[in-house]
PDB file of C-alpha atoms and ligand atoms in Angstrom:
ATOM      1  CA  UNK A   7      -3.099  19.736  -5.416  1.00 95.00           C
ATOM      2  CA  UNK A   8      -1.973  16.134  -4.943  1.00 98.00           C
ATOM      3  CA  UNK A   9       0.034  14.405  -7.663  1.00 98.00           C
ATOM      4  CA  UNK A  10       0.018  10.616  -7.722  1.00 98.00           C
ATOM      5  CA  UNK A  11       2.001   8.157  -9.819  1.00 98.00           C
ATOM      6  CA  UNK A  12       0.220   4.826 -10.224  1.00 98.00           C
ATOM      7  CA  UNK A  13       2.784   2.277 -11.409  1.00 98.00           C
ATOM      8  CA  UNK A  14       1.923  -0.817 -13.473  1.00 98.00           C
ATOM      9  CA  UNK A  15      -1.831  -0.227 -13.176  1.00 97.00           C
ATOM     10  CA  UNK A  16      -2.293  -2.515 -16.210  1.00 96.00           C
ATOM     11  CA  UNK A  17      -0.419  -5.431 -14.612  1.00 96.00           C
ATOM     12  CA  UNK A  18      -0.746  -5.159 -10.842  1.00 97.00           C
ATOM     13  CA  UNK A  19      -4.419  -4.697 -10.020  1.00 95.00           C
ATOM     14  CA  UNK A  20      -5.753  -7.621  -7.998  1.00 93.00           C
ATOM     15  CA  UNK A  21      -9.100  -7.401  -6.198  1.00 93.00           C
ATOM     16  CA  UNK A  22      -9.738  -3.877  -7.408  1.00 92.00           C
ATOM     17  CA  UNK A  23      -6.502  -2.367  -6.108  1.00 97.00           C
ATOM     18  CA  UNK A  24      -6.986   0.500  -8.569  1.00 97.00           C
ATOM     19  CA  UNK A  25      -9.999   1.408  -6.436  1.00 97.00           C
ATOM     20  CA  UNK A  26      -7.534   2.914  -3.994  1.00 98.00           C
ATOM     21  CA  UNK A  27      -6.807   5.614  -6.579  1.00 98.00           C
ATOM     22  CA  UNK A  28     -10.531   6.191  -7.132  1.00 98.00           C
ATOM     23  CA  UNK A  29     -10.961   6.722  -3.406  1.00 98.00           C
ATOM     24  CA  UNK A  30      -8.134   9.237  -3.153  1.00 98.00           C
ATOM     25  CA  UNK A  31      -9.594  11.125  -6.128  1.00 98.00           C
ATOM     26  CA  UNK A  32     -13.073  11.044  -4.573  1.00 98.00           C
ATOM     27  CA  UNK A  33     -12.028  12.114  -1.091  1.00 98.00           C
ATOM     28  CA  UNK A  34      -9.976  14.972  -2.537  1.00 98.00           C
ATOM     29  CA  UNK A  35     -12.804  16.060  -4.844  1.00 98.00           C
ATOM     30  CA  UNK A  36     -15.284  16.164  -1.939  1.00 98.00           C
ATOM     31  CA  UNK A  37     -12.979  18.720  -0.311  1.00 98.00           C
ATOM     32  CA  UNK A  38     -12.209  20.735  -3.407  1.00 98.00           C
ATOM     33  CA  UNK A  39      -8.612  19.465  -3.534  1.00 98.00           C
ATOM     34  CA  UNK A  40      -7.209  18.817  -7.036  1.00 98.00           C
ATOM     35  CA  UNK A  41      -5.893  15.284  -7.429  1.00 98.00           C
ATOM     36  CA  UNK A  42      -4.032  14.170 -10.541  1.00 98.00           C
ATOM     37  CA  UNK A  43      -3.199  10.506 -11.126  1.00 98.00           C
ATOM     38  CA  UNK A  44      -0.539   9.710 -13.767  1.00 98.00           C
ATOM     39  CA  UNK A  45       0.255   6.157 -14.769  1.00 98.00           C
ATOM     40  CA  UNK A  46       3.551   4.500 -15.583  1.00 98.00           C
ATOM     41  CA  UNK A  47       4.106   1.041 -17.014  1.00 98.00           C
ATOM     42  CA  UNK A  48       6.758  -1.063 -18.709  1.00 98.00           C
ATOM     43  CA  UNK A  49       9.050   0.843 -21.098  1.00 93.00           C
ATOM     44  CA  UNK A  50       7.241   4.161 -20.690  1.00 97.00           C
ATOM     45  CA  UNK A  51       9.349   7.309 -20.477  1.00 97.00           C
ATOM     46  CA  UNK A  52      11.109   7.469 -17.099  1.00 97.00           C
ATOM     47  CA  UNK A  53       9.119   9.875 -14.907  1.00 98.00           C
ATOM     48  CA  UNK A  54      10.554  12.323 -12.399  1.00 98.00           C
ATOM     49  CA  UNK A  55       9.513  10.335  -9.330  1.00 98.00           C
ATOM     50  CA  UNK A  56      10.382  13.216  -7.014  1.00 98.00           C
ATOM     51  CA  UNK A  57       7.739  15.409  -8.652  1.00 98.00           C
ATOM     52  CA  UNK A  58       4.958  13.277  -7.117  1.00 98.00           C
ATOM     53  CA  UNK A  59       3.391  13.351  -3.653  1.00 98.00           C
ATOM     54  CA  UNK A  60       2.516   9.659  -3.712  1.00 98.00           C
ATOM     55  CA  UNK A  61       3.722   6.588  -5.594  1.00 98.00           C
ATOM     56  CA  UNK A  62       1.314   3.658  -5.691  1.00 98.00           C
ATOM     57  CA  UNK A  63       1.864   0.011  -6.660  1.00 98.00           C
ATOM     58  CA  UNK A  64      -0.847  -2.650  -6.408  1.00 98.00           C
ATOM     59  CA  UNK A  65      -0.713  -6.430  -6.127  1.00 97.00           C
ATOM     60  CA  UNK A  66      -0.357  -9.177  -8.708  1.00 96.00           C
ATOM     61  CA  UNK A  67       0.260 -12.835  -9.387  1.00 95.00           C
ATOM     62  CA  UNK A  68       3.803 -14.241  -9.511  1.00 95.00           C
ATOM     63  CA  UNK A  69       3.770 -14.060 -13.313  1.00 95.00           C
ATOM     64  CA  UNK A  70       2.989 -10.347 -13.433  1.00 96.00           C
ATOM     65  CA  UNK A  71       5.600  -9.692 -10.772  1.00 96.00           C
ATOM     66  CA  UNK A  72       8.167 -11.438 -12.989  1.00 96.00           C
ATOM     67  CA  UNK A  73       7.044  -9.421 -16.022  1.00 97.00           C
ATOM     68  CA  UNK A  74       7.510  -6.037 -14.384  1.00 97.00           C
ATOM     69  CA  UNK A  75      10.626  -6.911 -12.375  1.00 97.00           C
ATOM     70  CA  UNK A  76      13.352  -5.745 -14.821  1.00 97.00           C
ATOM     71  CA  UNK A  77      11.496  -2.525 -15.574  1.00 98.00           C
ATOM     72  CA  UNK A  78      10.919  -1.790 -11.883  1.00 98.00           C
ATOM     73  CA  UNK A  79      14.646  -2.239 -11.285  1.00 98.00           C
ATOM     74  CA  UNK A  80      15.325   0.507 -13.858  1.00 98.00           C
ATOM     75  CA  UNK A  81      13.210   2.818 -11.694  1.00 98.00           C
ATOM     76  CA  UNK A  82      15.116   1.978  -8.510  1.00 98.00           C
ATOM     77  CA  UNK A  83      17.219   5.144  -8.178  1.00 98.00           C
ATOM     78  CA  UNK A  84      14.271   7.394  -9.006  1.00 98.00           C
ATOM     79  CA  UNK A  85      11.946   5.730  -6.513  1.00 98.00           C
ATOM     80  CA  UNK A  86      14.621   5.666  -3.811  1.00 98.00           C
ATOM     81  CA  UNK A  87      15.362   9.373  -4.285  1.00 98.00           C
ATOM     82  CA  UNK A  88      11.647  10.176  -4.089  1.00 98.00           C
ATOM     83  CA  UNK A  89      11.242   8.067  -0.950  1.00 98.00           C
ATOM     84  CA  UNK A  90      14.294   9.718   0.663  1.00 98.00           C
ATOM     85  CA  UNK A  91      12.762  13.121  -0.080  1.00 98.00           C
ATOM     86  CA  UNK A  92       9.539  12.108   1.681  1.00 98.00           C
ATOM     87  CA  UNK A  93       7.280  11.104  -1.217  1.00 98.00           C
ATOM     88  CA  UNK A  94       4.673   8.716   0.220  1.00 99.00           C
ATOM     89  CA  UNK A  95       4.787   5.081  -0.960  1.00 98.00           C
ATOM     90  CA  UNK A  96       1.569   3.051  -0.844  1.00 98.00           C
ATOM     91  CA  UNK A  97       2.303  -0.573  -1.710  1.00 98.00           C
ATOM     92  CA  UNK A  98      -0.152  -3.443  -1.823  1.00 98.00           C
ATOM     93  CA  UNK A  99       0.808  -7.120  -1.658  1.00 98.00           C
ATOM     94  CA  UNK A 100       2.953  -7.809  -4.780  1.00 98.00           C
ATOM     95  CA  UNK A 101       4.055  -4.138  -4.702  1.00 98.00           C
ATOM     96  CA  UNK A 102       4.900  -4.505  -1.016  1.00 98.00           C
ATOM     97  CA  UNK A 103       7.005  -7.608  -1.672  1.00 98.00           C
ATOM     98  CA  UNK A 104       9.010  -5.983  -4.473  1.00 98.00           C
ATOM     99  CA  UNK A 105      10.259  -3.095  -2.305  1.00 98.00           C
ATOM    100  CA  UNK A 106      12.031  -5.581  -0.035  1.00 98.00           C
ATOM    101  CA  UNK A 107      15.189  -7.555  -0.795  1.00 98.00           C
ATOM    102  CA  UNK A 108      13.574 -10.237  -2.944  1.00 98.00           C
ATOM    103  CA  UNK A 109      10.495 -12.356  -3.546  1.00 98.00           C
ATOM    104  CA  UNK A 110      11.105 -16.092  -4.034  1.00 97.00           C
ATOM    105  CA  UNK A 111       8.023 -17.287  -5.893  1.00 94.00           C
ATOM    106  CA  UNK A 112       6.247 -20.643  -5.675  1.00 91.00           C
ATOM    107  CA  UNK A 113       8.517 -22.081  -8.431  1.00 92.00           C
ATOM    108  CA  UNK A 114      11.635 -21.088  -6.482  1.00 94.00           C
ATOM    109  CA  UNK A 115      12.539 -18.177  -8.822  1.00 94.00           C
ATOM    110  CA  UNK A 116      14.067 -15.190  -7.064  1.00 96.00           C
ATOM    111  CA  UNK A 117      12.486 -11.968  -8.248  1.00 97.00           C
ATOM    112  CA  UNK A 118      14.801  -9.188  -7.067  1.00 97.00           C
ATOM    113  CA  UNK A 119      13.244  -6.419  -5.005  1.00 98.00           C
ATOM    114  CA  UNK A 120      14.412  -2.814  -4.958  1.00 98.00           C
ATOM    115  CA  UNK A 121      15.904  -3.386  -1.519  1.00 98.00           C
ATOM    116  CA  UNK A 122      14.516  -0.131  -0.142  1.00 98.00           C
ATOM    117  CA  UNK A 123      13.610  -2.044   3.013  1.00 98.00           C
ATOM    118  CA  UNK A 124      15.176  -4.998   4.842  1.00 97.00           C
ATOM    119  CA  UNK A 125      12.373  -7.532   4.597  1.00 98.00           C
ATOM    120  CA  UNK A 126      12.242 -10.443   2.154  1.00 98.00           C
ATOM    121  CA  UNK A 127       9.502 -12.811   1.035  1.00 98.00           C
ATOM    122  CA  UNK A 128       9.437 -16.521   0.258  1.00 98.00           C
ATOM    123  CA  UNK A 129       6.405 -18.393  -1.114  1.00 97.00           C
ATOM    124  CA  UNK A 130       5.875 -22.040  -0.155  1.00 94.00           C
ATOM    125  CA  UNK A 131       6.244 -24.466  -3.041  1.00 89.00           C
ATOM    126  CA  UNK A 132       2.788 -25.883  -2.490  1.00 86.00           C
ATOM    127  CA  UNK A 133       0.323 -23.520  -4.138  1.00 80.00           C
ATOM    128  CA  UNK A 134      -2.329 -24.713  -1.705  1.00 82.00           C
ATOM    129  CA  UNK A 135      -0.570 -23.088   1.236  1.00 90.00           C
ATOM    130  CA  UNK A 136      -1.788 -19.585   0.643  1.00 95.00           C
ATOM    131  CA  UNK A 137      -3.010 -16.999   3.126  1.00 97.00           C
ATOM    132  CA  UNK A 138      -6.484 -16.274   1.791  1.00 97.00           C
ATOM    133  CA  UNK A 139      -9.438 -14.542   3.379  1.00 97.00           C
ATOM    134  CA  UNK A 140     -10.674 -11.528   5.278  1.00 97.00           C
ATOM    135  CA  UNK A 141      -8.213  -9.863   7.606  1.00 98.00           C
ATOM    136  CA  UNK A 142      -8.439  -7.312  10.424  1.00 98.00           C
ATOM    137  CA  UNK A 143      -5.443  -5.507  11.844  1.00 98.00           C
ATOM    138  CA  UNK A 144      -4.988  -2.750  14.382  1.00 98.00           C
ATOM    139  CA  UNK A 145      -2.631   0.020  13.350  1.00 98.00           C
ATOM    140  CA  UNK A 146      -1.344   3.130  15.081  1.00 98.00           C
ATOM    141  CA  UNK A 147      -0.094   4.637  11.832  1.00 97.00           C
ATOM    142  CA  UNK A 148      -2.554   7.529  12.061  1.00 97.00           C
ATOM    143  CA  UNK A 149      -1.508   8.320  15.648  1.00 96.00           C
ATOM    144  CA  UNK A 150      -4.479   6.603  17.278  1.00 96.00           C
ATOM    145  CA  UNK A 151      -5.423   2.883  17.256  1.00 98.00           C
ATOM    146  CA  UNK A 152      -7.537   2.098  14.176  1.00 98.00           C
ATOM    147  CA  UNK A 153      -8.990  -1.252  13.178  1.00 98.00           C
ATOM    148  CA  UNK A 154      -8.379  -1.811   9.484  1.00 98.00           C
ATOM    149  CA  UNK A 155     -10.308  -4.405   7.455  1.00 98.00           C
ATOM    150  CA  UNK A 156      -9.260  -5.969   4.167  1.00 97.00           C
ATOM    151  CA  UNK A 157      -8.789  -9.141   2.187  1.00 98.00           C
ATOM    152  CA  UNK A 158      -5.527 -11.047   1.779  1.00 98.00           C
ATOM    153  CA  UNK A 159      -4.451 -13.621  -0.801  1.00 97.00           C
ATOM    154  CA  UNK A 160      -0.731 -14.303  -0.876  1.00 97.00           C
ATOM    155  CA  UNK A 161       1.582 -17.259  -0.971  1.00 97.00           C
ATOM    156  CA  UNK A 162       4.555 -15.097   0.023  1.00 98.00           C
ATOM    157  CA  UNK A 163       5.665 -15.151   3.647  1.00 98.00           C
ATOM    158  CA  UNK A 164       7.412 -11.916   4.556  1.00 98.00           C
ATOM    159  CA  UNK A 165      10.155 -11.885   7.213  1.00 98.00           C
ATOM    160  CA  UNK A 166      12.521  -9.272   8.585  1.00 98.00           C
ATOM    161  CA  UNK A 167       9.949  -6.519   9.142  1.00 98.00           C
ATOM    162  CA  UNK A 168      10.946  -4.321  12.090  1.00 96.00           C
ATOM    163  CA  UNK A 169       8.114  -1.790  11.901  1.00 98.00           C
ATOM    164  CA  UNK A 170       4.873  -3.503  10.854  1.00 98.00           C
ATOM    165  CA  UNK A 171       1.768  -1.654   9.657  1.00 98.00           C
ATOM    166  CA  UNK A 172      -0.336  -3.322  12.333  1.00 98.00           C
ATOM    167  CA  UNK A 173      -1.093  -6.185  14.707  1.00 98.00           C
ATOM    168  CA  UNK A 174      -3.220  -8.994  13.302  1.00 98.00           C
ATOM    169  CA  UNK A 175      -6.585  -9.383  15.045  1.00 98.00           C
ATOM    170  CA  UNK A 176      -8.028 -11.803  12.473  1.00 98.00           C
ATOM    171  CA  UNK A 177      -6.376 -13.528   9.506  1.00 98.00           C
ATOM    172  CA  UNK A 178      -2.706 -14.185   8.743  1.00 98.00           C
ATOM    173  CA  UNK A 179      -0.620 -11.096   8.027  1.00 98.00           C
ATOM    174  CA  UNK A 180       3.038 -11.181   6.991  1.00 98.00           C
ATOM    175  CA  UNK A 181       3.295 -14.955   7.419  1.00 98.00           C
ATOM    176  CA  UNK A 182       0.783 -17.704   8.011  1.00 96.00           C
ATOM    177  CA  UNK A 183      -0.894 -16.968  11.384  1.00 96.00           C
ATOM    178  CA  UNK A 184       1.565 -14.208  12.225  1.00 97.00           C
ATOM    179  CA  UNK A 185       1.137 -11.465  14.794  1.00 98.00           C
ATOM    180  CA  UNK A 186       2.125  -8.637  12.508  1.00 98.00           C
ATOM    181  CA  UNK A 187       1.012  -7.327   9.169  1.00 98.00           C
ATOM    182  CA  UNK A 188       2.733  -5.143   6.588  1.00 98.00           C
ATOM    183  CA  UNK A 189       5.484  -2.608   6.931  1.00 98.00           C
ATOM    184  CA  UNK A 190       5.276   1.106   7.618  1.00 98.00           C
ATOM    185  CA  UNK A 191       7.303   4.156   8.421  1.00 98.00           C
ATOM    186  CA  UNK A 192       6.654   7.906   8.184  1.00 97.00           C
ATOM    187  CA  UNK A 193       6.088   7.864   4.434  1.00 98.00           C
ATOM    188  CA  UNK A 194       5.301   4.234   3.657  1.00 98.00           C
ATOM    189  CA  UNK A 195       2.345   1.920   4.038  1.00 98.00           C
ATOM    190  CA  UNK A 196       3.133  -1.500   2.615  1.00 98.00           C
ATOM    191  CA  UNK A 197       0.466  -4.104   3.262  1.00 98.00           C
ATOM    192  CA  UNK A 198      -1.105  -7.374   2.173  1.00 98.00           C
ATOM    193  CA  UNK A 199      -4.544  -5.794   2.506  1.00 98.00           C
ATOM    194  CA  UNK A 200      -6.478  -5.590  -0.710  1.00 97.00           C
ATOM    195  CA  UNK A 201     -10.031  -4.545  -0.179  1.00 89.00           C
ATOM    196  CA  UNK A 202      -9.527  -2.038  -1.694  1.00 95.00           C
ATOM    197  CA  UNK A 203      -7.773  -0.845   1.432  1.00 98.00           C
ATOM    198  CA  UNK A 204      -8.713   2.837   1.151  1.00 98.00           C
ATOM    199  CA  UNK A 205     -12.380   2.267   0.296  1.00 97.00           C
ATOM    200  CA  UNK A 206     -12.884   0.228   3.443  1.00 97.00           C
ATOM    201  CA  UNK A 207     -10.770   2.327   5.788  1.00 98.00           C
ATOM    202  CA  UNK A 208     -11.337   6.086   5.352  1.00 98.00           C
ATOM    203  CA  UNK A 209      -8.947   7.045   8.178  1.00 98.00           C
ATOM    204  CA  UNK A 210      -6.072   5.546   6.238  1.00 98.00           C
ATOM    205  CA  UNK A 211      -7.048   7.459   3.076  1.00 98.00           C
ATOM    206  CA  UNK A 212      -7.255  10.700   5.001  1.00 98.00           C
ATOM    207  CA  UNK A 213      -3.968  10.120   6.780  1.00 98.00           C
ATOM    208  CA  UNK A 214      -2.269   9.783   3.392  1.00 98.00           C
ATOM    209  CA  UNK A 215      -4.011  12.851   1.917  1.00 98.00           C
ATOM    210  CA  UNK A 216      -3.120  14.836   5.024  1.00 98.00           C
ATOM    211  CA  UNK A 217       0.513  13.715   4.834  1.00 98.00           C
ATOM    212  CA  UNK A 218       0.787  14.815   1.194  1.00 98.00           C
ATOM    213  CA  UNK A 219      -0.751  18.248   1.776  1.00 98.00           C
ATOM    214  CA  UNK A 220       1.183  18.893   4.985  1.00 98.00           C
ATOM    215  CA  UNK A 221       4.449  17.963   3.264  1.00 98.00           C
ATOM    216  CA  UNK A 222       3.682  20.382   0.403  1.00 97.00           C
ATOM    217  CA  UNK A 223       2.977  23.163   2.936  1.00 98.00           C
ATOM    218  CA  UNK A 224       6.298  22.531   4.717  1.00 97.00           C
ATOM    219  CA  UNK A 225       8.093  22.420   1.372  1.00 97.00           C
ATOM    220  CA  UNK A 226       6.675  25.831   0.494  1.00 97.00           C
ATOM    221  CA  UNK A 227       8.415  27.209   3.588  1.00 98.00           C
ATOM    222  CA  UNK A 228       5.356  27.544   5.820  1.00 98.00           C
ATOM    223  CA  UNK A 229       5.027  25.729   9.159  1.00 97.00           C
ATOM    224  CA  UNK A 230       1.230  26.009   9.230  1.00 97.00           C
ATOM    225  CA  UNK A 231      -0.470  22.866  10.619  1.00 98.00           C
ATOM    226  CA  UNK A 232      -3.024  21.653   8.078  1.00 97.00           C
ATOM    227  CA  UNK A 233      -6.380  20.214   9.114  1.00 97.00           C
ATOM    228  CA  UNK A 234      -8.271  18.099   6.631  1.00 97.00           C
ATOM    229  CA  UNK A 235     -12.008  18.953   6.635  1.00 97.00           C
ATOM    230  CA  UNK A 236     -13.941  15.836   7.765  1.00 97.00           C
ATOM    231  CA  UNK A 237     -16.282  13.939   5.418  1.00 98.00           C
ATOM    232  CA  UNK A 238     -19.445  12.071   6.291  1.00 98.00           C
ATOM    233  CA  UNK A 239     -18.189   8.468   6.582  1.00 98.00           C
ATOM    234  CA  UNK A 240     -21.396   6.999   8.014  1.00 98.00           C
ATOM    235  CA  UNK A 241     -21.718   4.379   5.261  1.00 97.00           C
ATOM    236  CA  UNK A 242     -18.043   3.410   5.269  1.00 97.00           C
ATOM    237  CA  UNK A 243     -18.032   3.077   9.050  1.00 97.00           C
ATOM    238  CA  UNK A 244     -21.228   1.026   9.043  1.00 97.00           C
ATOM    239  CA  UNK A 245     -19.745  -1.380   6.449  1.00 97.00           C
ATOM    240  CA  UNK A 246     -16.668  -1.794   8.592  1.00 97.00           C
ATOM    241  CA  UNK A 247     -18.706  -2.250  11.767  1.00 97.00           C
ATOM    242  CA  UNK A 248     -20.539  -5.180  10.131  1.00 97.00           C
ATOM    243  CA  UNK A 249     -17.245  -6.811   9.096  1.00 97.00           C
ATOM    244  CA  UNK A 250     -15.668  -6.294  12.516  1.00 98.00           C
ATOM    245  CA  UNK A 251     -18.694  -7.750  14.235  1.00 97.00           C
ATOM    246  CA  UNK A 252     -18.638 -10.757  11.930  1.00 97.00           C
ATOM    247  CA  UNK A 253     -14.917 -11.445  12.222  1.00 98.00           C
ATOM    248  CA  UNK A 254     -14.043 -10.478  15.784  1.00 97.00           C
ATOM    249  CA  UNK A 255     -17.064 -11.766  17.682  1.00 87.00           C
TER     250      UNK A 255
HETATM  251  N1  LIG B   6       2.164 -13.266  -6.057  1.00 50.26           N
HETATM  252  C1  LIG B   6       2.357 -12.852  -4.719  1.00 50.26           C
HETATM  253  C2  LIG B   6       2.035 -13.931  -3.708  1.00 50.26           C
HETATM  254  O1  LIG B   6       1.336 -14.850  -4.019  1.00 50.26           O
HETATM  255  C3  LIG B   6       1.553 -11.590  -4.446  1.00 50.26           C
HETATM  256  C4  LIG B   6       0.075 -11.832  -4.486  1.00 50.26           C
HETATM  257  C5  LIG B   6      -0.753 -10.573  -4.433  1.00 50.26           C
HETATM  258  O2  LIG B   6      -0.326  -9.495  -4.826  1.00 50.26           O
HETATM  259  N2  LIG B   6      -1.995 -10.731  -3.999  1.00 50.26           N
HETATM  260  O3  LIG B   6       2.480 -13.850  -2.604  1.00 50.26           O
END
């Protein structure tokens, strides 16, 4: 059983970010694994963040980020405790930015981040200077090099990342034309990749599912190494092959 908390699904859902939750549900279902997705949004009852295996936040425009900011701050201690206990955080774009120190939006307003991580993000004042388009990165998050495809659209330029999610092979990444994309550690993937990320990159989905199940096994006192049964990803891999061929040729 995997328990997921999807935060601000009604406000932060650019480019089908909620599809990431559909994919986790689907890939669990195909293996007979129960997967429950709860939602949380502004002013709802404070959940027990530590009771989840995964906390998910999608991306949004500056305005939505401002709207949720005060409420997200109220959740800070709960999210931090969950993260410290090993709950996995999957954060896309606007969600990624708000876990850092702050996001300075295109109007120069500072939206405070939760400060879980050291990075910070500043958007250029010209709204034309955005990083928009397809992106390919290479990550070693799963233990082997994987090419990950997605779509980015952000004004924010993120600095101060020590452990990026991947190296940029095509597109922009953390800043305009930067070498690195996103942030990651053992139980975090924070990235500018919409896509939705997990639909386009099954290895990343499975790495997260595996992490959640393995953590639950360890928590139950067993040291058994869990192997996730493989799925037939022919279609997903073919879609990605076409994109890689188009972008990296
Ligand atoms: N509003 C933020 C920016 O422009 C985040 C955008 C997003 O989530 N796609 O940088």
